[in-house]
CSV table of C-alpha atoms and ligand atoms in Angstrom, one decimal:
chain,number,residue,atom,x,y,z
S,1,MET,CA,-0.2,0.2,0.1
S,2,SER,CA,1.2,3.6,-0.9
S,3,ARG,CA,1.6,7.1,0.8
S,4,ILE,CA,-0.6,9.0,-2.1
S,5,ALA,CA,-1.2,12.5,-2.5
S,6,PHE,CA,-4.3,13.6,-4.2
S,7,ILE,CA,-4.8,17.0,-5.6
S,8,GLY,CA,-8.0,18.0,-6.9
S,9,LEU,CA,-11.1,16.2,-5.2
S,10,GLY,CA,-14.3,17.6,-7.4
S,11,ASN,CA,-16.9,15.3,-9.1
S,12,MET,CA,-14.3,12.9,-10.1
S,13,GLY,CA,-11.3,13.6,-7.9
S,14,GLY,CA,-13.3,12.9,-4.6
S,15,PRO,CA,-14.5,9.5,-5.1
S,16,MET,CA,-11.5,8.3,-6.9
S,17,ALA,CA,-9.6,9.4,-3.7
S,18,ALA,CA,-12.4,7.7,-1.5
S,19,ASN,CA,-11.6,4.3,-3.4
S,20,LEU,CA,-8.0,4.5,-3.0
S,21,VAL,CA,-9.1,5.0,0.8
S,22,LYS,CA,-11.1,2.0,0.4
S,23,ALA,CA,-8.1,0.1,-1.1
S,24,GLY,CA,-5.9,0.6,1.8
S,25,HIS,CA,-3.8,3.6,0.7
S,26,ALA,CA,-2.7,6.3,3.1
S,27,LEU,CA,-4.1,9.3,1.3
S,28,ARG,CA,-3.1,13.2,2.1
S,29,VAL,CA,-5.3,15.5,0.0
S,30,PHE,CA,-5.8,19.0,-0.9
S,31,ASP,CA,-8.3,21.1,-2.7
S,32,LEU,CA,-9.2,24.8,-3.0
S,33,SER,CA,-12.5,24.0,-2.0
S,34,ALA,CA,-13.0,23.7,1.8
S,35,ALA,CA,-16.2,21.7,1.2
S,36,SER,CA,-14.5,19.1,-0.9
S,37,MET,CA,-11.8,18.7,1.7
S,38,GLN,CA,-14.4,17.9,4.6
S,39,ALA,CA,-16.0,15.3,2.4
S,40,ALA,CA,-12.6,13.6,1.3
S,41,SER,CA,-11.9,13.7,5.6
S,42,ALA,CA,-14.9,11.8,6.3
S,43,ALA,CA,-14.0,9.4,3.6
S,44,GLY,CA,-10.8,8.8,5.6
S,45,ALA,CA,-8.1,10.8,4.0
S,46,VAL,CA,-5.9,13.1,5.6
S,47,VAL,CA,-6.4,17.0,4.7
S,48,ALA,CA,-3.1,18.9,4.0
S,49,SER,CA,-2.9,23.0,4.2
S,50,SER,CA,-1.3,23.3,0.6
S,51,ALA,CA,-0.4,21.1,-2.1
S,52,ALA,CA,3.2,21.1,-1.1
S,53,GLU,CA,2.3,19.8,2.2
S,54,ALA,CA,0.0,17.3,0.7
S,55,VAL,CA,3.2,15.6,-1.5
S,56,ALA,CA,5.8,16.3,1.4
S,57,ASP,CA,6.2,12.3,1.8
S,58,ALA,CA,4.4,10.8,-1.0
S,59,GLU,CA,5.2,7.8,-3.0
S,60,VAL,CA,2.4,8.7,-5.4
S,61,VAL,CA,1.2,11.9,-6.5
S,62,ILE,CA,-2.3,12.2,-8.5
S,63,SER,CA,-3.8,15.2,-9.7
S,64,MET,CA,-7.2,15.7,-11.0
S,65,LEU,CA,-8.1,19.6,-11.9
S,66,PRO,CA,-10.4,21.1,-14.7
S,67,ALA,CA,-8.0,22.1,-17.6
S,68,SER,CA,-4.4,22.7,-18.8
S,69,ARG,CA,-3.9,26.0,-17.1
S,70,HIS,CA,-4.4,24.4,-13.6
S,71,VAL,CA,-2.2,21.4,-14.1
S,72,GLU,CA,0.7,23.3,-15.7
S,73,GLY,CA,0.0,26.1,-12.8
S,74,LEU,CA,0.0,23.1,-9.7
S,75,TYR,CA,3.4,21.5,-11.3
S,76,LEU,CA,5.2,24.2,-12.9
S,77,GLY,CA,3.7,27.7,-11.6
S,78,ALA,CA,5.3,29.9,-9.1
S,79,ASP,CA,6.7,27.4,-6.1
S,80,GLY,CA,4.8,24.8,-8.2
S,81,LEU,CA,5.1,20.9,-7.0
S,82,MET,CA,8.1,20.2,-9.1
S,83,GLY,CA,10.0,21.8,-6.4
S,84,HIS,CA,8.5,19.9,-3.7
S,85,ILE,CA,7.8,16.5,-4.9
S,86,PRO,CA,10.2,13.8,-3.3
S,87,GLU,CA,13.0,11.9,-5.2
S,88,GLY,CA,11.5,8.8,-6.6
S,89,ALA,CA,7.9,9.6,-6.3
S,90,LEU,CA,5.5,8.6,-9.3
S,91,VAL,CA,3.5,11.6,-10.9
S,92,ILE,CA,0.2,10.8,-12.2
S,93,ASP,CA,-2.1,13.5,-13.7
S,94,CYS,CA,-5.5,12.2,-14.4
S,95,SER,CA,-7.3,15.4,-15.8
S,96,THR,CA,-8.3,15.9,-19.2
S,97,ILE,CA,-5.7,18.5,-20.7
S,98,ALA,CA,-3.9,19.6,-24.0
S,99,PRO,CA,-1.4,16.7,-25.1
S,100,ALA,CA,1.1,19.5,-25.4
S,101,SER,CA,0.6,20.6,-21.7
S,102,ALA,CA,0.8,16.8,-20.5
S,103,ARG,CA,4.3,16.5,-22.5
S,104,LYS,CA,5.1,19.9,-21.1
S,105,VAL,CA,4.9,18.9,-17.5
S,106,ALA,CA,6.2,15.3,-18.2
S,107,GLU,CA,9.5,16.8,-19.2
S,108,ALA,CA,9.7,18.7,-16.4
S,109,ALA,CA,9.1,15.7,-14.2
S,110,ALA,CA,12.0,13.9,-16.2
S,111,ALA,CA,14.3,16.7,-15.7
S,112,ARG,CA,13.8,16.2,-12.1
S,113,GLY,CA,14.5,12.3,-12.4
S,114,LEU,CA,10.8,11.6,-11.7
S,115,GLN,CA,8.6,9.3,-13.7
S,116,MET,CA,5.2,10.7,-14.6
S,117,LEU,CA,2.0,9.4,-16.4
S,118,ASP,CA,-1.1,11.4,-18.2
S,119,ALA,CA,-4.0,8.9,-17.2
S,120,PRO,CA,-7.2,10.6,-18.2
S,121,VAL,CA,-10.5,8.7,-17.6
S,122,SER,CA,-13.5,7.7,-19.0
S,123,GLY,CA,-16.7,6.3,-17.2
S,124,GLY,CA,-18.1,9.8,-15.7
S,125,THR,CA,-18.8,10.4,-12.1
S,126,ALA,CA,-20.8,6.9,-12.0
S,127,GLY,CA,-17.6,5.3,-13.0
S,128,ALA,CA,-15.5,7.2,-10.5
S,129,ALA,CA,-18.0,6.5,-7.6
S,130,ALA,CA,-18.1,2.5,-8.7
S,131,GLY,CA,-14.4,2.5,-9.2
S,132,THR,CA,-15.0,1.1,-12.6
S,133,LEU,CA,-13.1,3.8,-14.5
S,134,THR,CA,-10.9,3.2,-17.7
S,135,PHE,CA,-7.8,4.8,-17.6
S,136,ILE,CA,-6.2,5.9,-21.0
S,137,VAL,CA,-2.4,6.1,-20.2
S,138,GLY,CA,0.4,7.9,-21.9
S,139,GLY,CA,4.3,7.4,-20.8
S,140,GLN,CA,6.6,4.6,-20.4
S,141,ALA,CA,5.8,1.1,-19.7
S,142,ASP,CA,7.7,0.5,-16.8
S,143,THR,CA,6.2,3.7,-15.3
S,144,LEU,CA,2.5,2.0,-16.0
S,145,GLU,CA,3.7,-1.1,-14.3
S,146,ARG,CA,4.6,0.9,-11.3
S,147,ALA,CA,1.3,2.6,-11.2
S,148,ARG,CA,-1.0,-0.4,-12.2
S,149,PRO,CA,-1.8,-1.3,-8.5
S,150,VAL,CA,-2.8,2.4,-7.8
S,151,LEU,CA,-4.9,2.7,-10.9
S,152,GLN,CA,-6.6,-0.5,-10.3
S,153,GLY,CA,-7.9,0.7,-7.0
S,154,MET,CA,-10.0,3.1,-9.3
S,155,GLY,CA,-10.7,1.5,-12.2
S,156,ARG,CA,-11.4,-1.6,-14.2
S,157,ASN,CA,-9.7,-1.3,-17.8
S,158,ILE,CA,-6.1,0.2,-18.3
S,159,PHE,CA,-4.8,1.2,-21.6
S,160,HIS,CA,-1.4,2.0,-22.7
S,161,VAL,CA,-1.6,4.3,-25.9
S,162,GLY,CA,1.9,5.5,-26.4
S,163,ALA,CA,4.4,7.7,-24.9
S,164,SER,CA,3.7,10.9,-22.6
S,165,GLY,CA,0.8,12.8,-24.1
S,166,ALA,CA,-0.6,9.9,-26.0
S,167,GLY,CA,-3.2,9.2,-23.5
S,168,GLN,CA,-4.7,12.6,-23.7
S,169,VAL,CA,-4.9,12.4,-27.4
S,170,ALA,CA,-6.8,9.0,-27.3
S,171,LYS,CA,-9.0,10.6,-24.7
S,172,LEU,CA,-9.9,13.2,-27.2
S,173,CYS,CA,-10.6,11.1,-29.9
S,174,ASN,CA,-13.0,8.9,-27.9
S,175,ASN,CA,-14.7,12.4,-26.5
S,176,MET,CA,-14.7,13.8,-29.8
S,177,ALA,CA,-16.7,10.7,-31.2
S,178,LEU,CA,-18.8,10.8,-28.1
S,179,GLY,CA,-19.7,14.6,-29.0
S,180,VAL,CA,-20.8,14.0,-32.5
S,181,ILE,CA,-22.7,11.2,-31.8
S,182,MET,CA,-24.7,12.8,-29.2
S,183,ALA,CA,-25.8,15.9,-30.9
S,184,ALA,CA,-26.6,13.1,-33.9
S,185,THR,CA,-28.6,11.0,-31.9
S,186,GLY,CA,-30.5,14.1,-30.4
S,187,GLU,CA,-31.0,15.4,-34.0
S,188,ALA,CA,-32.5,12.2,-35.2
S,189,LEU,CA,-35.1,11.7,-32.0
S,190,ALA,CA,-36.1,15.6,-32.4
S,191,LEU,CA,-36.7,14.7,-36.0
S,192,GLY,CA,-38.8,11.6,-35.3
S,193,VAL,CA,-40.8,13.3,-32.6
S,194,SER,CA,-41.5,16.5,-35.3
S,195,HIS,CA,-43.4,13.5,-37.2
S,196,GLY,CA,-45.5,12.5,-33.8
S,197,LEU,CA,-42.9,9.4,-33.1
S,198,ASP,CA,-42.8,8.2,-29.6
S,199,PRO,CA,-38.9,8.9,-28.6
S,200,ALA,CA,-38.8,6.1,-26.3
S,201,VAL,CA,-40.2,3.4,-29.1
S,202,LEU,CA,-37.9,5.2,-31.4
S,203,SER,CA,-34.9,4.8,-29.5
S,204,GLN,CA,-35.8,1.0,-28.3
S,205,MET,CA,-35.7,0.4,-32.4
S,206,MET,CA,-32.5,2.6,-32.7
S,207,ALA,CA,-30.9,0.4,-29.7
S,208,VAL,CA,-31.1,-2.7,-31.7
S,209,SER,CA,-30.6,-1.2,-35.2
S,210,THR,CA,-27.7,0.4,-36.8
S,211,GLY,CA,-28.0,3.9,-34.9
S,212,ARG,CA,-27.0,2.3,-31.7
S,213,SER,CA,-24.8,4.0,-29.6
S,214,TRP,CA,-23.9,4.9,-26.0
S,215,ALA,CA,-26.3,7.9,-26.6
S,216,THR,CA,-29.2,5.7,-27.3
S,217,GLU,CA,-28.8,3.0,-24.9
S,218,VAL,CA,-27.2,4.7,-21.7
S,219,CYS,CA,-27.4,8.5,-21.8
S,220,ASN,CA,-30.5,8.8,-24.0
S,221,PRO,CA,-30.8,12.9,-24.6
S,222,TRP,CA,-34.6,12.6,-24.9
S,223,PRO,CA,-36.1,13.1,-21.3
S,224,GLY,CA,-38.5,10.6,-19.9
S,225,VAL,CA,-37.0,7.6,-22.3
S,226,LEU,CA,-34.4,6.3,-19.8
S,227,GLU,CA,-35.2,6.5,-16.3
S,228,ASN,CA,-31.7,6.9,-14.8
S,229,ALA,CA,-30.4,9.3,-17.7
S,230,PRO,CA,-29.5,12.6,-16.7
S,231,SER,CA,-31.9,14.2,-19.2
S,232,SER,CA,-34.9,12.6,-16.8
S,233,ARG,CA,-33.6,14.5,-14.2
S,234,GLY,CA,-33.4,18.0,-15.5
S,235,TYR,CA,-29.9,17.3,-17.3
S,236,THR,CA,-28.1,17.6,-14.0
S,237,GLY,CA,-25.5,15.1,-12.3
S,238,GLY,CA,-23.8,14.0,-15.3
S,239,PHE,CA,-20.8,15.2,-17.8
S,240,GLY,CA,-20.9,18.9,-18.1
S,241,ASN,CA,-21.8,20.5,-21.5
S,242,ASP,CA,-18.8,22.9,-20.7
S,243,LEU,CA,-16.5,20.0,-20.2
S,244,MET,CA,-17.5,18.4,-23.7
S,245,LEU,CA,-16.9,21.8,-25.0
S,246,LYS,CA,-13.3,22.2,-23.6
S,247,ASP,CA,-12.6,18.9,-24.9
S,248,LEU,CA,-13.6,19.5,-28.3
S,249,GLY,CA,-11.8,22.6,-28.4
S,250,LEU,CA,-8.6,20.7,-27.3
S,251,ALA,CA,-9.5,18.3,-30.3
S,252,ALA,CA,-9.6,20.9,-32.7
S,253,GLU,CA,-6.0,22.5,-31.3
S,254,ALA,CA,-4.5,18.9,-31.7
S,255,ALA,CA,-5.7,18.7,-35.2
S,256,MET,CA,-4.5,21.8,-36.1
S,257,GLN,CA,-0.9,20.7,-34.7
S,258,SER,CA,-1.0,17.6,-36.8
S,259,GLY,CA,-2.9,18.8,-39.8
S,260,ALA,CA,-5.8,16.3,-39.4
S,261,THR,CA,-9.1,17.3,-40.5
S,262,ILE,CA,-12.3,17.1,-38.2
S,263,PRO,CA,-14.9,18.4,-39.7
S,264,LEU,CA,-17.5,17.0,-37.8
S,265,GLY,CA,-15.7,17.7,-34.5
S,266,GLU,CA,-15.5,21.2,-35.5
S,267,LEU,CA,-19.3,21.4,-36.1
S,268,ALA,CA,-20.2,19.6,-32.7
S,269,ARG,CA,-17.8,22.3,-31.0
S,270,ASN,CA,-20.0,24.7,-32.3
S,271,LEU,CA,-23.2,22.9,-31.1
S,272,TYR,CA,-22.0,22.6,-27.9
S,273,ALA,CA,-20.8,26.2,-27.8
S,274,ILE,CA,-24.3,27.3,-28.6
S,275,ASN,CA,-25.6,25.4,-25.8
S,276,SER,CA,-23.4,27.0,-23.7
S,277,ARG,CA,-24.3,30.3,-24.7
S,278,ASN,CA,-28.0,29.5,-24.4
S,279,GLY,CA,-27.3,28.9,-20.7
S,280,HIS,CA,-27.2,25.1,-20.6
S,281,GLY,CA,-23.3,24.9,-19.9
S,282,GLY,CA,-23.3,23.6,-16.3
S,283,LEU,CA,-25.8,20.8,-17.9
S,284,ASP,CA,-25.0,17.4,-18.7
S,285,PHE,CA,-23.9,17.5,-22.4
S,286,SER,CA,-26.7,15.4,-23.7
S,287,SER,CA,-29.0,19.0,-23.2
S,288,VAL,CA,-27.2,19.7,-26.5
S,289,VAL,CA,-30.4,18.4,-28.1
S,290,ARG,CA,-32.2,21.5,-27.2
S,291,VAL,CA,-30.2,23.4,-29.7
S,292,VAL,CA,-32.5,21.6,-32.2
S,293,ALA,CA,-35.5,21.1,-29.5
S,294,PRO,CA,-35.4,24.3,-27.3
S,295,ASP,CA,-38.7,23.6,-25.6
S,296,ILE,CA,-37.8,19.9,-24.3
F,301,LIG,P1,-14.7,19.5,-11.0
F,301,LIG,O1,-14.8,20.8,-11.4
F,301,LIG,O2,-15.5,18.9,-10.3
F,301,LIG,O3,-13.1,19.4,-10.0
F,301,LIG,C1,-11.9,20.0,-10.0
F,301,LIG,C2,-11.6,20.5,-8.7
F,301,LIG,O4,-10.0,20.6,-8.6
F,301,LIG,C3,-12.6,21.2,-8.1
F,301,LIG,O5,-12.6,20.7,-6.7
F,301,LIG,C4,-11.3,22.3,-8.0
F,301,LIG,O6,-11.6,23.2,-6.5
F,301,LIG,C5,-10.2,21.7,-7.7
F,301,LIG,N1,-8.8,22.8,-8.3
F,301,LIG,C6,-8.4,23.5,-8.8
F,301,LIG,N2,-7.5,24.4,-8.9
F,301,LIG,C7,-6.9,23.5,-7.9
F,301,LIG,C8,-5.6,23.7,-7.6
F,301,LIG,N3,-4.7,24.4,-7.9
F,301,LIG,N4,-5.4,22.9,-6.4
F,301,LIG,C9,-6.0,22.2,-5.6
F,301,LIG,N5,-7.5,21.7,-6.2
F,301,LIG,C10,-7.8,22.6,-7.5
F,301,LIG,O7,-14.2,18.6,-12.0
F,301,LIG,P2,-14.4,17.1,-12.5
F,301,LIG,O8,-15.6,16.9,-13.0
F,301,LIG,O9,-13.8,16.6,-11.0
F,301,LIG,O10,-13.2,17.1,-13.7
F,301,LIG,C11,-11.7,16.7,-13.5
F,301,LIG,C12,-11.2,16.3,-14.6
F,301,LIG,O11,-11.6,15.2,-15.1
F,301,LIG,C13,-11.5,17.6,-15.6
F,301,LIG,O12,-10.2,17.8,-16.7
F,301,LIG,C14,-12.5,16.2,-16.8
F,301,LIG,O13,-12.5,16.9,-17.8
F,301,LIG,C15,-12.2,15.3,-16.5
F,301,LIG,N6,-13.0,14.2,-16.6
F,301,LIG,C16,-14.6,14.8,-16.2
F,301,LIG,C17,-15.6,13.7,-16.0
F,301,LIG,C18,-17.0,14.0,-15.4
F,301,LIG,O14,-17.7,13.2,-15.7
F,301,LIG,N7,-16.8,15.0,-14.7
F,301,LIG,C19,-15.5,12.4,-17.0
F,301,LIG,C20,-14.1,12.4,-17.5
F,301,LIG,C21,-13.0,13.3,-17.4
């Protein structure tokens, strides 16, 4: 069992840290939000008064922050963690950030002789709570083998997709496909409803036909079709529209860097931006259906 410093205890980091405590690790945690720290303390973690204090005697450092600037700030900013992490510690960033940022932080870690992985996750808040996340890992294979027992305390599937930054690229590929498919599914259901079709029957048919996807079967965007989907509880408690918008922006940036063309990804990014401008940025991303069906 390891001494783990966990920084960033939000919707994802909070339950991930709690699962590491349950797995028997000693957790020292830090977040800017006092409420998040209280919740982690109740789950059995020791609360630190700063990120630097959290990592002081850590064997493993894990971060789960909103975006690139938070991760670069934490590790590379003034008095950043690269100046505090003990020799030999393993560093794992699970945030979804730009591949270029992940590489930059990993290079700074390597310059200090520290092993680092980018290990963004898929599975959402439900997967974080249940300990069934998928980890999409970039970095060296031997570093992943060192991290594996820790990652297994939070997730079920672990994919090694390449060198530093590759985990972030793969995560963006997955989320770009998801964002496009969700918008397309909402549009298809809205077309059917405009012709008087029952969205539940239409979804059941699509779920056993070639239009099937996670969006029809698990996170259906039409309210009332699936009882447990965010759409049936006012689009709350899922993966936020603005997080999807962030990921599609990162995908567009990554495409420009490599020269790849992503016409559907760019179009989807605009749909989520419109949904955000319409005041739905904090709702689950399946609320993007409201761009074409504003009255639901
Ligand atoms: P969140 O906003 O709920 O949590 C982020 C936490 O980081 C907050 O508690 C915030 O106070 C804290 N924080 C920010 N800067 C900090 C700093 N410098 N030091 C300490 N704490 C700091 O976000 P989330 O939903 O937990 O998502 C975290 C990451 O996981 C994001 O990159 C997101 O894209 C990714 N992700 C989210 C989901 C999801 O379903 N929510 C799914 C997969 C991946």
